[in-house]
Amino acid sequence: MVAERSREKGYALGEDARVEYDAVVIGAGFAGLHMLSELRGSGFTCHAFEAGGGVGGTWYWNRYPGARCDIESLDYCYLHDRDLHREWRWSERFAGQPEILRYAEHVARRRGLLPLITFDTRVTAAEFDGSGWLVRTEHGAEVRCRFLITAAGCMSAVHTPGIPGLDDFRGPRPHTGRWPREPVDLAGKRVGVIGTGSSGIQVIPEIAKSAAEVVVFQRTPNFSVPSGNRPLTDAELDRAADTYDDRVESARTTRFGHPVTGTGRAILDTDPDTALAELEARWAAGGTHIVATFTDTGRDLDANARLADFFRAKIRQAVADPGTAERLAPTGYPIGTKRLCVDTGYFDTFNADHVRLVDLRAEPIERVTADGVRTTAAEYPLDVLVLATGYDTFTGALTRIDITGRDGAELAARWAGGPRSYLGLAVAGFPNLFTITGPGSTMVLSNVLRAIEHHVTWIRDLLVHLRETDATAEAETAAQDDWVEQVAAAAAKTLYGHTDSYYLGANVEGKARVFMPYAGGLDTYRRICDSVAEDGYRGFRLTPARVTA
């Protein structure tokens, strides 16, 4: 069945399939698709393995009701191809999962990439043997390659917490990160949702539209801003196409990879009425740009508190019951140090009589039973239990693969105390292994599509150089150590350290607490990476291809 589906959509490994390539790519989301396209365009033989049954990565798996991007559609798309940018017409300001998946499928077909991909196939191990990589899949296939490139995604390894009795639950138990392809019947059901991060905040209002009862189990309340989603007009789409060159330049020179309009002033230096008017205007417009309104809210606790107070006041205005409003209002951590959520009617949902909020700080879960959830205070009978419990972010997709580098080095063991990489692109001890949006890059602190495009181009250029010089590239330990220090130093200038978040791995029990993204901005990061390349790939040990000692 696997081979049959792969023949339909992609390439069935085996039969007449090539078993040795210049490059193997793990993953066929936006990073994997672009990497394949650039590899083939540069004359490399290449192939990708994808665990899902189709392209799209995150947008293949996250099919839950209400799944929607929190970056505007006109920015959450490829910008390196003028014709592609002009021909695809987004329907909404913030695209939903089905439309984003159609876009990924369009890109794969348009570029003829499907024959380069084996679907329904998870890579389980990869071993460097001195001259190249031996890649193994869950179906027993073995493929050799000179270069191994991971495009597994920052948020693809779903995390299910070890709640006692979870396997005892008799009803459907979907995880938002692995939502079934067939619709889950929620109509008239008693539905529990564990988790109120981004996916929980998106799925809960949709569940409430049809469920008879919704019980939301909240451990940590999150800040969220209305999306202000709406259809895009033809004029807006035409203007985006006409200003393509400006958009490309902005992507290269801005902190987030797309323009964010702030006031250029500090909130602590702004008259309170003026500051309130600026925030109100951005709240009405919708989207995450509101956190960049003032220059000091991301680095000064007093300034941050003013922004947080504005958000908490909005929650109290939206939620009729004062007690529920207070439980939904985040306290104890600065706004922006957890991912700012973008919602469509999330807080209003709690005004419905059939929606109930359970504060797990006041009544922790004791166990899941066959028919519901039992806390220290009550039993909650349920027909469906939705897990919106997030991911083993940034590292999980890689450490769950048995990746072995030079001299038997195991990546999971090397990263047990926190990930260490050079530029988020390479790891000392793992020659010719390259990680698109790996830990140590800007990852989700910037527009990830812009980060992907930069990484893919940078890696492609390095591979061309290695081919021309018949060389192997490995990050030097000293350069890696220096970059780890730079990542930590950039984070220290922010307020991120005041919060336990998935940026530090705090959502996964037992995971080392290390701030993983580079917080210095995509513009600064690009300049650093480009200077490394211009300086002959400073920080990499380049040796003849067959010499690894």
XYZ file of C-alpha atoms in Angstrom:
549
model
C 0.000 0.000 0.000
C 2.838 2.405 0.833
C 4.537 1.784 -2.490
C 1.230 2.123 -4.331
C 0.442 5.502 -2.775
C 3.986 6.698 -3.342
C 3.766 5.797 -7.040
C 0.587 7.837 -7.293
C 1.967 10.941 -5.624
C 5.702 10.559 -5.640
C 8.448 7.994 -6.087
C 8.274 4.459 -4.732
C 11.727 3.593 -3.461
C 12.736 0.194 -4.692
C 12.192 -1.371 -8.099
C 14.098 0.982 -10.425
C 14.766 3.686 -7.825
C 18.236 5.169 -7.526
C 19.877 4.115 -4.249
C 22.706 6.631 -4.245
C 22.274 10.385 -4.547
C 24.320 13.499 -4.208
C 21.849 14.709 -1.579
C 18.995 13.337 0.492
C 16.419 15.660 2.057
C 14.361 14.683 5.096
C 10.915 16.256 4.843
C 8.702 17.649 2.078
C 7.226 20.726 3.681
C 8.066 24.218 2.435
C 11.746 23.780 3.331
C 12.078 20.373 1.705
C 10.288 21.391 -1.480
C 12.429 24.468 -1.987
C 15.625 22.554 -1.196
C 14.769 19.846 -3.725
C 14.034 22.439 -6.371
C 17.320 24.253 -5.813
C 19.357 21.038 -5.679
C 17.933 19.776 -8.939
C 18.343 23.187 -10.558
C 22.026 23.129 -9.566
C 22.600 19.716 -11.125
C 22.582 17.540 -8.004
C 20.891 14.156 -7.955
C 18.549 14.299 -4.992
C 15.641 12.625 -3.253
C 13.371 13.360 -0.280
C 11.637 11.148 2.253
C 8.412 12.371 3.815
C 6.594 10.722 6.719
C 3.242 12.081 5.569
C 1.145 10.999 2.637
C 1.675 14.269 0.777
C 3.620 17.513 0.723
C 3.053 20.425 3.081
C 4.759 19.425 6.320
C 3.014 21.265 9.166
C 0.110 22.046 6.883
C -0.322 18.393 5.942
C -0.609 17.249 9.566
C -2.389 20.177 11.234
C -5.878 19.592 9.837
C -7.760 20.481 12.991
C -10.813 22.756 12.690
C -9.741 26.395 12.682
C -6.083 25.764 11.765
C -4.831 29.003 10.277
C -1.523 30.774 9.768
C -0.705 33.671 12.104
C 1.372 35.453 9.435
C -0.488 37.220 6.650
C -0.860 35.173 3.473
C 0.924 37.714 1.309
C 3.984 37.289 3.533
C 3.640 33.564 4.293
C 4.587 32.375 0.830
C 7.683 32.007 -1.321
C 9.180 35.274 -2.573
C 12.121 33.946 -4.609
C 9.959 33.263 -7.695
C 8.252 36.321 -9.201
C 5.982 34.293 -11.486
C 4.837 31.997 -8.675
C 4.145 34.988 -6.457
C 2.039 36.629 -9.155
C 0.061 33.585 -10.260
C -1.138 32.365 -6.845
C -4.129 34.380 -5.608
C -4.700 34.093 -1.864
C -8.328 34.297 -0.795
C -7.927 35.543 2.797
C -5.697 37.823 4.802
C -4.752 34.889 7.059
C -4.949 31.680 5.067
C -6.465 28.554 6.550
C -4.835 25.133 6.489
C -6.678 23.827 3.392
C -5.569 26.779 1.268
C -1.947 26.660 2.463
C -1.841 22.932 1.722
C -3.202 23.572 -1.782
C -0.437 26.140 -2.261
C 2.245 23.626 -1.255
C 0.738 21.031 -3.592
C 0.663 23.609 -6.402
C 4.350 24.383 -5.887
C 5.268 20.687 -5.926
C 3.351 20.071 -9.170
C 4.485 23.279 -10.844
C 8.137 22.427 -10.254
C 7.765 18.724 -11.011
C 9.017 17.675 -7.588
C 6.716 14.728 -6.843
C 8.939 12.179 -8.636
C 11.736 13.192 -6.241
C 9.782 12.301 -3.081
C 8.946 9.033 -1.335
C 5.863 9.559 0.850
C 4.564 7.597 3.845
C 8.177 6.877 4.747
C 9.902 8.024 7.903
C 13.691 8.204 8.087
C 14.718 6.270 11.194
C 18.528 6.448 11.055
C 21.399 8.119 9.254
C 25.069 7.242 9.711
C 28.198 8.976 8.429
C 30.753 6.330 7.407
C 33.716 8.508 6.492
C 32.821 9.224 2.890
C 29.091 9.886 3.017
C 25.790 9.156 4.701
C 23.845 5.902 4.852
C 20.154 6.704 5.350
C 17.671 4.079 6.566
C 13.872 4.254 6.476
C 11.159 2.591 8.516
C 10.436 0.236 5.610
C 13.973 -1.109 5.507
C 15.285 0.847 2.532
C 18.911 2.025 2.609
C 20.113 4.964 0.544
C 23.570 6.483 0.288
C 24.262 10.169 -0.241
C 27.119 12.614 0.007
C 25.049 15.393 1.592
C 22.231 14.970 4.116
C 19.848 17.904 4.591
C 17.166 17.973 7.256
C 13.963 19.847 6.492
C 11.928 18.147 9.191
C 10.443 21.360 10.577
C 10.601 23.210 13.887
C 7.209 21.889 14.994
C 6.660 18.430 13.595
C 7.471 16.137 16.537
C 4.200 16.122 18.473
C 4.360 16.108 22.254
C 1.901 14.129 24.336
C 2.435 14.664 28.075
C 2.545 11.664 30.347
C -0.897 12.099 31.900
C -1.852 9.010 33.901
C -4.549 6.920 32.255
C -4.391 8.644 28.885
C -4.452 5.339 27.024
C -7.523 4.253 28.986
C -9.805 6.806 27.349
C -12.345 4.956 25.185
C -13.411 7.774 22.885
C -11.550 9.534 20.068
C -8.383 11.245 21.274
C -7.007 13.358 18.394
C -3.879 15.492 18.755
C -4.052 18.827 16.935
C -0.622 18.126 15.439
C -1.780 14.799 13.955
C -5.429 15.459 13.231
C -7.080 12.626 11.277
C -7.673 13.152 7.575
C -11.274 12.047 8.047
C -13.392 14.560 9.993
C -13.778 13.896 13.714
C -17.460 13.791 14.686
C -17.924 16.461 17.352
C -21.585 17.335 16.818
C -23.601 16.924 19.989
C -20.621 15.463 21.848
C -19.027 16.298 25.183
C -15.553 17.438 24.159
C -12.583 18.115 26.390
C -9.558 20.094 25.187
C -6.229 19.924 27.029
C -4.000 22.861 26.118
C -4.529 26.537 25.362
C -1.541 27.384 23.219
C -1.907 28.487 19.612
C -3.628 25.340 18.319
C -5.949 25.155 21.333
C -6.946 28.783 20.938
C -7.756 28.151 17.273
C -9.609 24.847 17.676
C -11.749 25.633 20.753
C -14.087 28.190 19.083
C -14.623 25.786 16.173
C -15.408 22.856 18.469
C -17.862 25.010 20.397
C -19.927 25.598 17.245
C -21.172 21.996 17.162
C -20.334 20.282 20.456
C -22.974 19.891 23.144
C -20.446 20.672 25.859
C -16.843 21.903 25.799
C -14.506 21.596 28.780
C -11.225 23.495 28.377
C -8.394 22.311 30.606
C -6.002 25.253 30.938
C -2.633 25.101 32.657
C -1.225 28.453 31.516
C -3.390 31.230 30.043
C -1.980 32.798 26.893
C -2.018 36.258 25.396
C -3.959 36.366 22.133
C -4.913 39.051 19.652
C -7.817 39.007 17.173
C -6.750 38.147 13.642
C -8.981 40.608 11.863
C -9.200 38.019 9.112
C -11.146 38.913 5.972
C -11.176 38.205 2.250
C -8.414 39.850 0.227
C -9.476 42.198 -2.520
C -8.251 42.063 -6.109
C -6.689 45.479 -5.567
C -4.643 44.174 -2.627
C -3.472 41.150 -4.596
C -2.523 43.282 -7.588
C -0.672 45.744 -5.385
C 1.315 42.913 -3.804
C 2.347 41.720 -7.255
C 3.224 45.221 -8.417
C 5.410 45.888 -5.368
C 7.217 42.544 -5.602
C 10.720 44.041 -5.725
C 10.049 46.159 -2.645
C 8.719 43.125 -0.794
C 11.832 41.109 -1.638
C 14.086 43.922 -0.424
C 12.055 44.313 2.762
C 12.353 40.583 3.419
C 16.138 40.876 3.237
C 16.494 43.934 5.439
C 13.891 43.630 8.203
C 14.095 41.950 11.578
C 11.161 39.613 11.024
C 11.503 39.031 7.282
C 8.456 41.142 6.510
C 7.573 44.756 7.292
C 6.214 45.522 10.761
C 5.116 49.100 11.317
C 5.834 50.477 14.782
C 5.871 53.986 16.163
C 9.635 54.099 16.636
C 9.014 55.365 20.171
C 9.259 53.858 23.646
C 5.961 53.374 25.446
C 7.522 54.710 28.634
C 8.231 57.978 26.800
C 4.760 58.202 25.258
C 1.730 59.976 26.712
C -0.654 57.273 28.042
C -3.598 58.455 25.924
C -1.443 58.493 22.798
C -0.058 55.052 23.606
C -3.574 53.699 24.151
C -4.725 55.101 20.806
C -1.804 53.447 19.000
C -2.552 50.089 20.603
C -6.285 50.368 19.951
C -5.656 51.026 16.269
C -3.467 47.940 15.950
C -5.871 45.777 17.980
C -8.652 46.762 15.595
C -6.449 45.938 12.592
C -5.603 42.513 14.023
C -2.483 40.369 13.898
C 0.749 40.160 15.839
C 2.189 43.496 14.684
C 0.805 45.055 17.879
C 3.771 43.742 19.912
C 6.129 45.884 17.813
C 4.185 49.102 18.367
C 6.779 50.435 20.795
C 10.511 49.906 20.957
C 10.875 49.027 24.644
C 8.131 46.472 25.370
C 10.372 43.560 24.366
C 13.275 44.482 26.642
C 11.944 46.487 29.593
C 9.670 44.876 32.192
C 7.836 48.096 33.085
C 7.177 48.843 29.436
C 6.097 45.257 28.851
C 3.661 45.453 31.783
C 1.831 48.335 30.103
C 1.317 46.288 26.954
C 0.232 43.265 29.003
C -2.253 45.386 30.950
C -3.806 46.475 27.655
C -4.297 42.832 26.639
C -5.710 41.849 30.022
C -8.212 44.717 29.847
C -9.365 43.409 26.457
C -9.949 39.941 27.948
C -12.025 41.418 30.778
C -14.094 43.345 28.247
C -14.728 40.242 26.140
C -15.571 37.698 28.877
C -18.798 38.332 30.783
C -18.037 36.282 33.900
C -15.402 38.116 35.979
C -14.016 34.912 37.494
C -13.552 33.264 34.110
C -11.994 36.447 32.730
C -9.415 36.492 35.523
C -8.516 32.851 34.940
C -8.049 33.596 31.215
C -5.922 36.693 31.836
C -2.207 35.767 31.719
C -0.072 36.842 34.652
C 3.371 35.987 35.911
C 5.264 36.276 32.633
C 5.953 39.085 30.138
C 3.833 39.303 27.005
C 5.721 38.152 23.920
C 7.944 35.697 25.774
C 5.548 32.925 24.831
C 4.251 32.768 21.289
C 1.596 35.466 20.863
C -1.542 33.706 19.646
C -3.882 34.976 16.947
C -7.531 34.035 17.320
C -11.006 34.311 15.894
C -13.438 34.797 18.754
C -11.514 32.771 21.330
C -12.374 34.767 24.433
C -15.981 35.322 23.335
C -16.375 31.535 23.233
C -16.325 31.417 27.031
C -19.548 33.429 27.172
C -21.432 30.416 25.816
C -23.344 28.404 28.403
C -21.967 25.084 27.133
C -18.277 26.091 27.405
C -16.480 25.615 30.721
C -12.942 26.559 31.782
C -11.027 24.328 34.195
C -7.983 25.965 35.788
C -5.411 23.203 36.205
C -3.356 25.325 38.551
C -6.270 25.215 41.002
C -7.332 21.631 40.262
C -4.634 19.558 38.541
C -5.523 16.497 36.487
C -5.228 13.316 38.536
C -5.814 10.974 35.619
C -7.732 10.359 32.439
C -10.381 7.683 32.852
C -12.176 5.532 30.307
C -14.993 8.084 30.170
C -13.411 11.442 30.906
C -10.945 13.403 33.016
C -10.653 13.447 36.783
C -9.044 16.405 38.522
C -8.384 16.886 42.207
C -11.765 18.628 42.447
C -14.181 16.934 40.028
C -14.946 14.359 37.343
C -15.594 15.595 33.796
C -17.390 13.024 31.606
C -16.323 13.293 27.948
C -17.001 11.648 24.596
C -13.966 13.127 22.813
C -10.634 14.297 24.263
C -8.591 16.706 22.121
C -4.891 17.074 22.910
C -3.621 20.520 22.003
C -0.373 19.858 23.836
C 2.111 21.095 21.272
C 5.479 19.781 20.122
C 8.953 18.748 21.125
C 10.002 21.911 19.339
C 13.155 22.667 17.379
C 15.054 19.494 18.296
C 12.542 16.652 18.580
C 12.230 16.037 14.852
C 15.998 15.430 14.671
C 16.735 13.697 17.976
C 14.010 11.135 17.246
C 16.103 10.028 14.267
C 19.167 7.944 15.094
C 21.721 10.295 13.520
C 25.333 9.149 14.007
C 28.218 11.306 12.879
C 31.993 11.001 12.791
C 33.585 8.614 15.315
C 30.163 7.299 16.375
C 28.907 10.643 17.699
C 25.159 10.461 18.393
C 23.247 13.680 17.752
C 20.651 12.976 20.455
C 23.412 12.429 23.018
C 25.320 15.525 21.902
C 22.155 17.569 22.350
C 21.028 16.039 25.649
C 22.168 19.172 27.478
C 20.693 21.457 24.850
C 21.302 21.815 21.110
C 24.673 23.070 19.901
C 25.070 24.096 16.292
C 26.916 26.513 14.067
C 24.534 29.155 12.698
C 21.668 26.687 13.136
C 22.921 25.129 9.894
C 25.570 22.550 10.833
C 26.829 20.554 13.817
C 30.429 19.801 14.766
C 31.135 16.093 14.383
C 28.565 15.642 11.607
C 30.242 16.314 8.234
C 28.031 17.265 5.284
C 24.911 17.371 7.484
C 22.925 20.592 7.099
C 19.851 21.624 9.090
C 17.322 24.010 7.555
C 15.922 26.268 10.323
C 17.823 24.277 12.905
C 18.240 25.319 16.550
C 20.460 28.361 16.697
C 18.785 30.040 13.718
C 15.966 32.597 13.876
C 13.387 29.835 13.291
C 9.961 30.928 14.581
C 11.216 34.316 15.801
C 11.027 35.422 12.173
C 8.841 34.663 9.194
C 9.871 31.035 8.746
C 9.333 31.165 4.962
C 11.937 33.922 4.711
C 14.297 31.940 6.947
C 13.766 28.852 4.773
C 14.543 30.728 1.576
C 17.728 32.149 3.044
C 18.887 28.797 4.418
C 18.176 26.906 1.217
C 20.083 29.393 -0.934
C 22.984 29.447 1.519
C 23.201 25.645 1.727
C 22.888 25.283 -2.041
C 25.788 27.674 -2.601
C 27.922 25.788 -0.088
C 27.147 22.449 -1.749
C 28.097 23.851 -5.153
C 31.383 25.038 -3.637
C 32.017 21.609 -2.104
C 31.301 19.922 -5.415
C 33.649 22.230 -7.269
C 36.448 21.711 -4.747
C 35.650 18.034 -4.060
C 35.523 18.822 -0.349
C 33.643 17.867 2.811
C 32.372 20.531 5.232
C 32.158 20.164 8.995
C 31.484 22.873 11.565
C 34.490 23.582 13.752
C 33.928 23.098 17.467
C 35.350 26.512 18.341
C 33.084 28.256 15.830
C 30.106 26.301 17.137
C 30.907 27.226 20.736
C 31.207 30.877 19.761
C 27.843 30.789 17.979
C 26.137 29.162 20.974
C 27.442 32.044 23.067
C 26.122 34.566 20.532
C 22.680 32.949 20.633
C 22.670 33.146 24.431
C 23.881 36.753 24.364
C 21.138 37.809 21.961
C 18.498 36.165 24.166
C 19.920 37.890 27.256
C 19.026 41.266 25.740
C 15.356 40.280 25.705
C 12.759 39.223 28.269
C 12.562 35.607 27.082
C 14.498 34.347 30.086
C 11.666 35.405 32.400
C 9.352 32.692 31.091
C 9.253 28.917 30.891
C 8.277 28.376 27.261
C 8.847 26.000 24.396
C 11.557 28.390 23.216
C 13.560 26.910 26.119
C 12.113 23.398 25.875
C 10.139 23.925 29.086
C 6.995 22.270 27.704
C 8.681 18.834 27.587
C 9.406 17.155 30.893
C 13.105 16.373 31.310
C 14.241 18.452 28.333
C 17.235 20.715 28.947
C 16.296 24.357 29.484
C 18.247 26.211 26.809
C 16.960 29.123 24.739
C 17.135 27.700 21.227
C 16.322 30.371 18.615
C 18.612 33.240 17.614
C 16.852 36.392 18.832
C 19.039 38.945 17.054
C 16.731 39.324 14.060
C 16.693 37.770 10.601
C 18.414 40.792 9.061
C 21.390 40.510 11.424
C 21.450 36.743 11.071
C 21.564 36.989 7.268
C 24.497 39.380 7.403
C 26.404 37.017 9.716
C 25.782 33.984 7.490
C 26.667 35.900 4.357
C 29.924 37.111 5.886
C 30.796 33.501 6.775
C 30.329 32.488 3.137
C 32.230 35.490 1.798
C 35.140 34.610 4.093
C 35.553 31.170 2.505
C 33.025 29.548 4.857
C 34.717 30.670 8.019
C 34.071 28.290 10.892
C 33.874 25.212 8.675
C 36.662 22.705 8.261
C 36.832 21.994 4.522
C 38.765 18.820 3.742
C 39.175 16.587 0.673
C 35.980 14.576 0.274
C 37.532 11.232 1.218
C 39.507 12.551 4.195
C 37.615 12.825 7.477
C 40.288 12.443 10.163
